[in-house]
Amino acid sequence: MTRELLRHSVGGLGHIQMIIRIGYPLPGAGPLKATPRRSVDDILRFE
């Protein structure tokens, strides 16, 4: 689920800060893909 889909599901309010995956993979499942990270420049501004 993307941030935009999650934001839409809560009525378009606020900014999604974190999505947490809870649970265990199925037995024999391969490793999960790494979650893409945003650069610090995208989220932090100095004025």
PDB file of C-alpha atoms in Angstrom:
ATOM      1  CA  MET A   1       0.000   0.000   0.000  1.00  0.00           C
ATOM      2  CA  THR A   2       1.433   3.376  -0.913  1.00  0.00           C
ATOM      3  CA  ARG A   3       1.367   6.526   1.177  1.00  0.00           C
ATOM      4  CA  GLU A   4      -1.225   8.065  -1.168  1.00  0.00           C
ATOM      5  CA  LEU A   5      -3.555   5.062  -0.862  1.00  0.00           C
ATOM      6  CA  LEU A   6      -3.208   5.116   2.905  1.00  0.00           C
ATOM      7  CA  ARG A   7      -3.820   8.881   3.033  1.00  0.00           C
ATOM      8  CA  HIS A   8      -6.956   8.413   0.907  1.00  0.00           C
ATOM      9  CA  SER A   9      -8.195   5.632   3.210  1.00  0.00           C
ATOM     10  CA  VAL A  10      -8.069   8.016   6.213  1.00  0.00           C
ATOM     11  CA  GLY A  11      -9.980  10.774   4.432  1.00  0.00           C
ATOM     12  CA  GLY A  12      -7.019  12.629   2.920  1.00  0.00           C
ATOM     13  CA  LEU A  13      -6.051  14.183   6.237  1.00  0.00           C
ATOM     14  CA  GLY A  14      -2.498  14.587   7.461  1.00  0.00           C
ATOM     15  CA  HIS A  15       0.772  13.220   6.188  1.00  0.00           C
ATOM     16  CA  ILE A  16       1.607   9.549   6.588  1.00  0.00           C
ATOM     17  CA  GLN A  17       4.916   9.345   8.475  1.00  0.00           C
ATOM     18  CA  MET A  18       5.431   5.625   8.785  1.00  0.00           C
ATOM     19  CA  ILE A  19       3.932   2.362   7.591  1.00  0.00           C
ATOM     20  CA  ILE A  20       4.701  -0.639   9.780  1.00  0.00           C
ATOM     21  CA  ARG A  21       4.573  -4.191   8.471  1.00  0.00           C
ATOM     22  CA  ILE A  22       3.550  -6.627  11.200  1.00  0.00           C
ATOM     23  CA  GLY A  23       3.696 -10.399  11.021  1.00  0.00           C
ATOM     24  CA  TYR A  24       5.908 -13.194   9.808  1.00  0.00           C
ATOM     25  CA  PRO A  25       6.589 -14.349   6.236  1.00  0.00           C
ATOM     26  CA  LEU A  26       5.274 -17.703   5.105  1.00  0.00           C
ATOM     27  CA  PRO A  27       7.608 -20.646   5.790  1.00  0.00           C
ATOM     28  CA  GLY A  28      10.065 -20.962   2.909  1.00  0.00           C
ATOM     29  CA  ALA A  29       9.362 -17.460   1.587  1.00  0.00           C
ATOM     30  CA  GLY A  30      12.330 -15.519   0.273  1.00  0.00           C
ATOM     31  CA  PRO A  31      13.620 -12.330   1.872  1.00  0.00           C
ATOM     32  CA  LEU A  32      11.455  -9.226   1.587  1.00  0.00           C
ATOM     33  CA  LYS A  33      12.496  -6.313  -0.597  1.00  0.00           C
ATOM     34  CA  ALA A  34      14.010  -3.339   1.190  1.00  0.00           C
ATOM     35  CA  THR A  35      11.662  -0.404   1.619  1.00  0.00           C
ATOM     36  CA  PRO A  36      12.705   2.631  -0.443  1.00  0.00           C
ATOM     37  CA  ARG A  37      13.855   5.560   1.659  1.00  0.00           C
ATOM     38  CA  ARG A  38      13.367   9.238   0.985  1.00  0.00           C
ATOM     39  CA  SER A  39      16.417  11.463   1.148  1.00  0.00           C
ATOM     40  CA  VAL A  40      16.777  13.845   4.085  1.00  0.00           C
ATOM     41  CA  ASP A  41      16.591  16.768   1.630  1.00  0.00           C
ATOM     42  CA  ASP A  42      13.055  15.647   0.678  1.00  0.00           C
ATOM     43  CA  ILE A  43      11.744  15.802   4.240  1.00  0.00           C
ATOM     44  CA  LEU A  44      13.816  18.399   6.118  1.00  0.00           C
ATOM     45  CA  ARG A  45      14.177  22.085   5.257  1.00  0.00           C
ATOM     46  CA  PHE A  46      16.393  24.693   6.870  1.00  0.00           C
ATOM     47  CA  GLU A  47      15.589  28.371   6.423  1.00  0.00           C
TER      48      GLU A  47
END
